[in-house]
Structures are given as C-alpha cells and as structure tokens.
XYZ file of N, CA and C in Angstrom:
624
model
N 110.065 82.980 110.053
C 109.912 83.091 108.713
C 111.075 82.925 108.137
N 111.393 82.289 106.936
C 112.663 82.080 106.251
C 112.769 83.080 104.966
N 113.785 83.677 104.865
C 114.026 84.734 103.767
C 114.871 83.987 102.854
N 115.068 84.633 101.799
C 116.051 84.091 100.656
C 117.682 83.792 101.194
N 117.919 82.661 100.795
C 119.339 82.299 101.365
C 119.006 81.330 102.403
N 117.824 80.974 102.875
C 117.812 80.309 103.929
C 117.690 80.769 105.397
N 118.071 82.156 105.208
C 118.107 82.729 106.598
C 116.690 83.038 107.405
N 116.740 82.699 108.540
C 115.541 82.791 109.287
C 115.370 83.965 110.167
N 114.089 84.461 109.959
C 113.872 86.025 110.666
C 113.197 85.561 112.003
N 113.663 85.942 112.862
C 112.857 85.510 114.271
C 111.789 86.569 114.211
N 110.877 86.008 115.113
C 109.455 87.201 115.341
C 109.859 88.122 116.395
N 109.337 89.348 115.677
C 109.486 90.375 116.531
C 108.456 90.659 117.283
N 108.635 91.455 118.523
C 107.496 91.590 119.321
C 106.445 92.677 118.624
N 105.064 92.500 119.162
C 104.067 93.371 118.550
C 104.326 94.856 118.788
N 103.984 95.674 117.900
C 103.979 97.153 118.414
C 103.067 97.509 119.338
N 103.501 98.300 120.263
C 102.499 98.666 121.416
C 101.097 99.365 121.325
N 101.054 99.709 120.170
C 99.732 100.347 119.731
C 99.342 100.136 118.252
N 98.058 99.963 118.095
C 97.677 99.905 116.758
C 97.640 101.060 116.021
N 98.456 101.260 114.980
C 98.738 102.483 114.362
C 98.691 102.483 112.675
N 98.183 103.457 112.116
C 98.441 103.724 110.546
C 99.108 104.974 110.299
N 99.673 105.053 109.027
C 100.205 106.542 108.726
C 101.298 107.026 109.734
N 101.942 106.288 110.104
C 103.105 106.402 111.016
C 104.462 106.598 110.051
N 105.633 106.998 110.479
C 106.615 107.064 109.537
C 107.897 106.570 110.730
N 109.052 106.290 109.746
C 110.072 105.722 110.682
C 111.355 105.581 109.823
N 112.463 104.969 110.516
C 113.831 104.951 109.921
C 114.591 104.017 110.649
N 115.848 103.848 110.342
C 116.519 103.076 110.929
C 117.777 104.055 111.445
N 117.998 104.218 112.879
C 118.947 105.310 113.311
C 119.627 104.572 114.468
N 120.962 104.485 114.381
C 121.926 103.782 115.200
C 121.576 102.751 115.506
N 121.163 101.818 114.315
C 120.828 100.270 114.304
C 119.481 100.134 115.110
N 118.732 101.073 115.526
C 117.702 100.765 116.123
C 116.419 101.602 115.180
N 115.414 100.674 114.966
C 114.173 101.041 114.190
C 113.474 102.273 114.988
N 113.120 103.342 114.338
C 112.380 104.448 115.250
C 111.290 104.839 114.365
N 109.902 104.472 115.168
C 108.554 104.708 114.416
C 108.213 105.769 115.389
N 107.560 106.833 114.530
C 107.096 108.162 115.177
C 105.489 108.252 114.756
N 104.569 108.656 115.676
C 103.395 109.146 115.010
C 102.364 108.322 114.683
N 101.439 108.768 113.733
C 100.389 107.992 113.144
C 99.178 108.262 113.692
N 97.923 107.566 113.315
C 96.855 107.767 113.560
C 96.578 106.381 114.613
N 95.754 106.758 115.640
C 95.639 105.684 116.718
C 94.063 105.688 117.210
N 93.305 104.898 116.633
C 91.781 104.933 117.178
C 91.283 106.248 116.912
N 91.356 106.745 115.731
C 90.853 108.253 115.320
C 91.484 109.450 115.982
N 92.645 109.252 116.824
C 93.316 110.388 117.147
C 94.712 110.231 116.748
N 95.402 111.316 116.691
C 97.146 111.408 116.183
C 97.994 111.290 117.310
N 99.149 110.488 116.909
C 99.952 110.344 118.135
C 101.104 111.226 117.826
N 101.557 111.457 119.110
C 103.056 112.388 118.908
C 104.355 111.363 119.478
N 103.859 110.175 120.037
C 104.905 109.374 120.481
C 105.740 108.745 119.611
N 107.110 108.350 119.818
C 108.188 107.928 119.060
C 108.799 106.493 119.905
N 108.688 105.507 119.131
C 109.199 104.088 119.588
C 110.236 103.717 119.093
N 111.418 103.089 119.908
C 112.400 102.307 119.214
C 111.988 100.907 119.349
N 112.236 100.248 118.306
C 111.901 98.722 118.022
C 113.037 97.913 117.689
N 113.245 96.943 118.588
C 114.353 95.711 118.337
C 113.463 94.553 118.226
N 114.437 93.531 118.304
C 113.706 92.075 118.107
C 113.383 91.514 119.710
N 113.629 92.434 120.574
C 113.235 92.002 121.629
C 112.242 92.764 122.391
N 111.877 94.219 122.250
C 111.061 95.024 122.881
C 110.944 96.286 121.846
N 109.571 97.012 122.399
C 109.487 98.123 121.801
C 109.590 99.093 123.058
N 110.228 100.228 122.752
C 110.394 101.213 123.999
C 110.079 102.630 123.569
N 108.988 103.104 124.360
C 108.610 104.677 124.292
C 110.021 105.597 124.343
N 110.461 106.086 123.668
C 111.794 107.136 123.592
C 111.779 108.419 123.785
N 110.642 109.190 122.848
C 110.395 110.356 123.068
C 109.082 110.668 122.758
N 108.791 112.164 122.674
C 107.521 112.434 122.279
C 107.836 113.626 121.314
N 107.420 113.671 120.142
C 107.546 114.760 119.063
C 106.564 116.203 119.784
N 107.149 117.037 119.294
C 106.581 118.273 119.907
C 104.923 118.716 119.349
N 104.682 117.848 118.283
C 103.446 117.930 117.677
C 102.787 116.624 117.283
N 101.833 116.154 117.635
C 101.356 114.829 116.840
C 101.061 114.942 115.609
N 101.451 113.957 114.898
C 101.431 113.754 113.419
C 101.170 112.487 112.889
N 100.664 112.599 111.632
C 100.226 111.517 110.696
C 100.406 111.750 109.328
N 100.574 110.856 108.549
C 100.803 111.078 107.131
C 102.013 112.237 106.952
N 102.980 111.931 107.514
C 104.282 112.605 107.474
C 105.143 111.971 106.368
N 106.467 112.544 106.136
C 107.514 112.162 105.501
C 108.831 112.266 106.145
N 109.390 111.232 106.030
C 110.697 111.310 106.915
C 111.886 110.866 106.053
N 113.320 111.136 106.592
C 114.410 110.535 106.102
C 115.411 110.444 107.194
N 116.359 109.744 107.180
C 117.515 109.402 108.045
C 118.602 110.406 107.875
N 119.135 111.249 108.512
C 120.198 112.298 108.613
C 121.353 111.578 109.327
N 122.620 111.236 108.726
C 123.959 110.818 109.543
C 123.856 109.711 110.242
N 122.768 108.863 109.716
C 122.600 107.403 110.488
C 121.890 107.484 111.917
N 121.890 108.992 112.555
C 121.411 108.835 113.955
C 120.296 109.936 114.056
N 119.655 110.504 113.098
C 118.614 111.347 113.283
C 117.332 110.980 112.206
N 116.251 111.106 112.845
C 115.110 110.939 111.885
C 114.297 112.118 111.566
N 114.559 112.855 110.222
C 113.950 114.286 110.264
C 112.485 113.888 109.606
N 111.531 114.259 110.428
C 110.092 114.030 110.321
C 109.470 115.483 109.772
N 108.826 115.372 108.766
C 108.390 116.586 108.066
C 106.839 116.589 107.943
N 106.144 117.932 108.112
C 104.966 118.161 107.710
C 103.904 116.861 108.243
N 103.012 116.606 107.560
C 101.841 115.573 108.222
C 100.642 116.567 108.679
N 99.655 115.890 109.264
C 98.482 116.750 109.941
C 98.401 116.124 111.012
N 97.850 117.148 112.112
C 97.607 116.914 113.416
C 96.147 116.712 113.714
N 95.834 116.676 114.902
C 94.565 116.346 115.500
C 93.783 117.600 115.811
N 93.440 118.558 114.942
C 92.871 119.709 115.095
C 91.501 119.698 114.914
N 90.862 118.473 114.181
C 89.515 118.616 113.708
C 89.431 119.045 112.448
N 90.262 119.445 111.794
C 90.404 120.057 110.157
C 91.203 119.299 109.294
N 92.008 118.214 109.932
C 92.985 117.608 109.146
C 94.164 118.578 108.462
N 94.253 119.533 109.080
C 95.261 120.815 108.538
C 96.715 120.338 108.421
N 97.141 120.796 107.273
C 98.659 120.336 107.130
C 99.624 120.995 107.665
N 100.870 120.520 108.106
C 101.729 121.194 108.921
C 102.885 121.501 108.226
N 103.342 122.840 108.339
C 104.773 122.983 107.692
C 105.881 122.858 108.611
N 105.710 122.628 109.784
C 106.817 122.694 110.826
C 107.561 121.081 110.655
N 108.801 121.023 111.168
C 109.480 119.688 110.915
C 110.139 119.464 112.190
N 110.769 118.209 112.579
C 111.559 117.911 113.814
C 112.452 117.060 113.689
N 113.683 116.883 114.129
C 114.349 115.786 114.195
C 114.313 114.960 115.531
N 114.303 113.553 115.217
C 114.097 112.559 116.322
C 115.340 112.122 116.367
N 115.855 112.010 117.650
C 117.203 111.136 117.931
C 116.943 110.246 119.113
N 117.714 109.332 119.746
C 117.593 108.421 120.670
C 117.558 109.530 121.992
N 117.998 110.544 121.711
C 118.230 111.349 122.959
C 116.948 112.418 123.352
N 116.158 112.420 122.302
C 114.880 113.643 122.274
C 114.962 114.303 120.796
N 114.198 115.486 120.974
C 113.665 115.905 119.876
C 114.592 117.519 119.526
N 114.628 117.754 118.331
C 115.404 118.889 117.818
C 114.634 119.610 116.776
N 114.051 120.995 117.145
C 113.156 121.491 116.028
C 114.176 121.676 114.607
N 113.529 121.352 113.339
C 113.916 121.524 112.339
C 113.421 122.780 111.447
N 113.837 123.013 110.147
C 113.302 124.074 109.509
C 112.043 123.815 109.112
N 111.224 125.008 108.760
C 109.984 124.858 108.548
C 110.015 124.434 106.835
N 109.248 123.499 106.412
C 108.536 123.271 104.920
C 108.500 124.718 104.251
N 108.756 124.632 103.098
C 108.080 126.033 102.172
C 106.863 126.155 102.026
N 106.166 124.993 102.419
C 104.655 125.192 102.254
C 104.173 124.008 103.142
N 102.827 124.131 103.784
C 102.199 123.119 104.523
C 101.944 121.802 103.605
N 102.500 120.640 104.192
C 102.227 119.440 103.454
C 101.810 118.311 104.053
N 101.112 117.318 103.725
C 100.859 115.966 104.186
C 100.774 115.023 103.182
N 100.996 113.662 103.262
C 100.806 112.766 102.314
C 101.898 112.798 101.305
N 103.203 113.645 101.470
C 104.102 113.811 100.491
C 105.161 112.829 100.597
N 106.293 112.955 99.833
C 107.345 111.949 99.946
C 108.766 112.688 100.208
N 109.780 111.863 100.586
C 110.772 112.748 100.698
C 112.043 111.701 100.466
N 113.138 112.348 99.920
C 114.213 111.423 99.559
C 115.565 112.290 99.796
N 116.642 111.580 100.591
C 117.895 111.980 100.851
C 118.753 111.743 99.394
N 118.889 112.578 98.604
C 119.836 112.552 97.529
C 121.224 112.198 97.800
N 121.576 112.807 98.636
C 123.231 112.387 99.093
C 123.319 113.050 100.500
N 124.434 113.196 101.103
C 124.765 113.772 102.463
C 124.401 115.422 102.539
N 124.234 116.106 101.531
C 124.082 117.376 101.687
C 122.853 117.918 100.911
N 122.023 117.077 100.375
C 120.727 117.427 99.592
C 119.621 116.520 99.766
N 118.525 117.035 99.955
C 117.445 116.180 100.158
C 116.140 116.768 99.063
N 115.077 116.018 99.138
C 114.153 116.536 98.121
C 112.793 116.190 98.660
N 111.807 117.063 98.672
C 110.303 117.083 99.051
C 109.762 116.912 97.656
N 108.816 115.866 97.691
C 107.935 115.781 96.489
C 106.535 115.541 96.733
N 105.768 116.354 95.999
C 104.389 116.356 96.018
C 103.577 116.566 97.300
N 102.459 115.736 97.569
C 101.693 115.938 98.730
C 100.297 116.643 98.575
N 99.767 116.755 99.823
C 98.545 117.758 99.921
C 98.844 118.991 100.852
N 98.389 120.115 100.571
C 98.452 120.969 101.364
C 97.092 121.142 102.231
N 96.510 122.384 102.734
C 95.197 122.268 103.281
C 94.134 122.086 102.518
N 94.292 121.927 101.177
C 93.069 121.493 100.228
C 93.251 120.075 100.043
N 92.237 119.627 99.140
C 92.400 118.271 98.507
C 92.999 118.264 97.120
N 93.827 119.030 96.740
C 94.215 119.283 95.420
C 95.704 118.507 95.620
N 96.122 117.654 94.734
C 97.523 117.088 94.898
C 98.524 117.831 94.090
N 99.497 118.138 94.852
C 100.783 119.301 94.591
C 101.596 118.399 93.555
N 102.087 119.135 92.387
C 103.006 118.721 91.622
C 104.296 119.514 92.035
N 104.656 120.334 93.023
C 105.772 120.817 93.607
C 106.633 119.913 94.072
N 107.838 120.513 93.875
C 109.300 119.707 94.619
C 110.093 120.998 94.962
N 110.509 120.420 96.358
C 111.682 121.294 96.977
C 112.853 120.756 97.255
N 114.184 121.053 96.896
C 115.320 120.695 97.292
C 115.742 121.577 98.621
N 116.343 120.822 99.648
C 116.960 121.444 100.875
C 118.331 121.220 100.908
N 119.057 122.321 100.843
C 120.465 122.265 101.093
C 120.931 122.364 102.574
N 121.321 120.992 102.868
C 121.865 121.080 104.429
C 123.203 121.743 104.826
N 123.980 121.995 103.793
C 125.147 123.001 103.936
C 124.734 124.248 104.328
N 123.778 124.952 103.315
C 123.368 126.405 103.268
C 122.333 126.502 104.140
N 121.312 125.453 104.596
C 120.273 125.547 105.287
C 119.180 126.121 104.815
N 118.972 125.900 103.431
C 117.942 126.733 102.724
C 116.944 125.843 101.603
N 115.951 126.373 101.661
C 115.199 125.515 100.530
C 115.086 126.203 99.119
N 115.104 125.218 98.132
C 115.296 125.710 96.725
C 114.205 124.997 95.821
N 113.326 125.801 95.115
C 112.450 125.441 94.338
C 113.151 124.492 93.485
N 112.346 123.065 93.034
C 112.533 122.070 92.400
C 111.762 121.944 90.998
N 112.048 121.053 90.020
C 111.155 120.896 88.815
C 109.621 120.553 89.192
N 108.609 120.909 88.737
C 107.369 120.373 89.017
C 107.169 118.666 88.283
N 106.601 118.030 89.133
C 106.153 116.797 88.413
C 105.311 116.792 87.257
N 105.383 115.625 86.632
C 104.344 115.684 85.234
C 103.129 115.471 85.919
N 102.646 114.830 86.913
C 101.461 114.717 87.589
C 101.505 114.914 89.055
N 100.620 115.844 89.409
C 100.373 115.963 91.070
C 99.955 114.725 91.514
N 100.423 114.713 92.769
C 100.217 113.321 93.469
C 100.746 113.085 95.012
N 99.969 112.455 95.743
C 100.017 112.221 97.068
C 99.859 110.677 97.428
N 100.526 110.707 98.476
C 100.613 108.956 99.126
C 101.436 108.143 98.221
N 102.255 108.810 97.512
C 103.248 108.169 96.566
C 104.316 107.628 97.272
N 105.213 106.702 96.513
C 106.383 105.972 96.904
C 107.468 106.776 96.245
N 108.563 106.884 96.802
C 109.798 107.639 96.296
C 111.151 107.124 96.803
N 111.873 107.004 95.856
C 113.475 106.442 96.508
C 114.667 106.613 95.150
N 115.646 106.138 95.746
C 116.813 106.109 94.588
C 116.928 104.785 93.771
N 117.093 105.045 92.479
C 117.277 103.735 91.773
C 118.503 103.812 91.067
N 119.265 102.949 90.734
C 120.431 102.855 89.907
C 120.278 102.291 88.564
N 120.898 103.018 87.842
C 120.891 102.445 86.280
C 121.824 101.483 86.440
N 121.619 99.904 85.941
C 122.422 99.124 85.662
C 123.335 99.013 84.813
N 123.097 99.871 83.751
C 124.082 99.907 82.750
C 125.275 101.105 83.156
N 124.964 102.155 83.364
C 125.783 103.524 83.953
C 126.132 103.453 85.328
N 125.215 102.993 86.200
C 125.511 102.959 87.449
C 124.940 104.367 88.250
N 124.375 105.167 87.339
C 124.025 106.674 87.664
C 122.772 106.288 88.605
N 122.548 107.105 89.635
C 121.604 107.028 90.785
C 120.479 108.262 90.197
N 119.382 107.898 90.419
C 118.196 108.866 89.975
C 117.276 108.592 91.213
N 116.363 109.634 91.503
C 115.216 110.043 92.326
C 113.988 109.343 91.364
N 113.376 108.351 91.885
C 112.237 108.026 91.295
C 110.959 107.970 92.183
N 109.804 108.112 91.462
C 108.409 108.083 92.334
C 107.663 107.271 91.621
N 106.558 106.708 92.374
C 105.579 105.727 91.611
C 104.290 105.664 92.260
N 103.321 105.532 91.656
C 102.057 105.434 92.393
C 101.312 106.736 92.786
N 100.605 106.584 93.869
C 99.905 107.615 94.587
C 98.633 108.004 94.044
N 98.154 109.165 94.520
C 96.584 109.398 94.337
C 96.628 110.758 93.879
N 95.781 111.076 92.695
C 95.831 112.498 92.289
C 94.366 113.039 92.508
N 94.319 113.921 93.786
C 92.854 114.264 94.211
C 92.685 115.581 93.468
N 91.510 115.799 93.144
C 91.120 117.069 92.400
C 89.677 117.411 92.827
N 89.348 118.335 92.437
C 87.837 119.005 92.794
C 86.783 117.868 92.125
N 86.107 117.386 93.175
C 85.023 116.309 92.569
C 85.440 114.867 92.746
N 86.703 114.546 93.194
C 86.992 113.066 92.978
C 88.449 112.856 92.900
N 89.055 111.653 92.774
C 90.396 111.251 92.775
C 90.749 110.071 91.737
N 92.080 110.061 91.460
C 92.453 108.959 90.767
C 93.498 108.158 91.267
N 93.363 106.966 91.417
C 94.818 106.120 91.734
C 95.871 106.081 90.529
N 96.809 106.427 90.697
C 97.881 106.495 89.634
C 98.674 105.154 89.853
N 98.905 104.775 88.458
C 100.010 103.722 88.209
C 101.318 104.141 87.781
N 101.428 105.523 87.326
C 102.661 106.110 86.778
C 103.955 106.090 87.533
N 104.759 106.162 86.798
C 106.315 106.532 87.445
C 107.177 107.637 86.870
N 107.686 108.377 87.804
C 108.280 109.397 87.085
C 109.913 109.551 87.509
N 110.879 109.732 86.732
C 112.340 109.722 87.207
C 112.875 111.245 87.022
N 113.519 111.590 87.825
C 114.358 112.870 87.772
C 115.560 112.777 86.958
N 115.491 113.118 85.843
C 116.792 112.993 84.968
C 117.123 114.464 84.343
N 118.561 114.814 84.787
C 118.896 116.185 83.957
C 118.205 117.164 84.514
N 117.507 117.172 85.882
C 116.728 118.389 86.163
C 115.498 118.459 85.922
N 114.784 117.406 85.257
C 113.332 117.479 85.123
C 112.914 116.041 85.179
N 111.509 115.901 85.442
C 110.846 114.720 85.791
C 110.414 114.103 84.277
N 110.756 112.747 83.972
C 110.547 112.223 82.914
C 109.666 110.821 83.131
C-alpha cells in the first residue's frame, strides 16, 4: 500500500484471532490490542502487534469488549468498563492498566459503562463520555478524572445521550485552541434506536 507522499506501507501480519469491539493504543512504540468479541465469547487477551509479528503479552483480569481506553505516559493502556461474558451483557465499572509487563488495577468508573468514549485532555485530566449502563438507554453523562488527585468529577451533560460514538481532540485552526469533540454514535431508547450524525464540542465547560 502507498500512502500520501509516496511512502510505502509494508503488509503487517494478520491478527492471531478474529475479533471485533476490541480496544488498543500505542505504548512504548508498540501497538497493544486488548479484549473484544471472539466467536460469540469475550476475550481477556492483550497482544502486542508489530510489522513482524503479533505476540500475546498478558491477560486482563476480566474479559472485556466494547470498552474505552486511553494511553497514559506513553507506556500504559488504561482500559475502562465494557462488558464481560456473563450471559447478560452487563456493563462493568472496573478498569485496569495494561503495560508490556502486565496488569495494574485501575480506579472504578463512577458508574458501570460500555460502548462509551474516553479522551485524554492533557497529562493530568481525562474525560469519559456517554455510553450504556446495564440498560439500553444511552447516557448523556460525562465524568472527568483527575490523575493527580485520583478522583472522579461530574462533567457537563451531553446535548444528546449516545453510545458507540467517536471522540478526540480537535484544534481550532485560527486560535490554536484544543477542544474535546464527539461525533456520531447511537441513541438507544425504550422501543428502538437512532443512528446519530450530530457532533458536539466541549467549549467553556459546556457541550455545544
């Protein structure tokens, strides 16, 4: 494959298992992929992936899919919530931190969540956005995590509850300000669901 600028991308090896709803990130220059659904069951395996091979690195304490994760300090993948293979698709509140050397327990989420999103705002603060709890009602809740104080703080509610949405940091090309933005997803409610095409941006402490 050739990408912009004429740089050629070598073919990487296939992933060891067929999986969806996994999570991952780049830690210590290595792609780490954890969890996901495998042939109807849920995986707790974490693989490192390079251009040469995929290697089983460690196992999470709980099998998880539909989680959200962010990279901390370039060397830790913080995996949050999701659901496990208990027969009821129950959302999890537990979290864990994955390194190339193993697993470290993380702080529990303020509520059980799956299909949520998560963004590292800076080195000291992160935000968890939306998702589903044990029901099929899409949450509009957000929560900040203070990495220095080690505590969760309630954030502003979304304009629309949503799950399975995308989130990230966008930069204003005029002011160079950074903003948290979310887009798309699904709004589940009693009796049905709606696919969303809307976008929200966190500006001055509120979603607009």
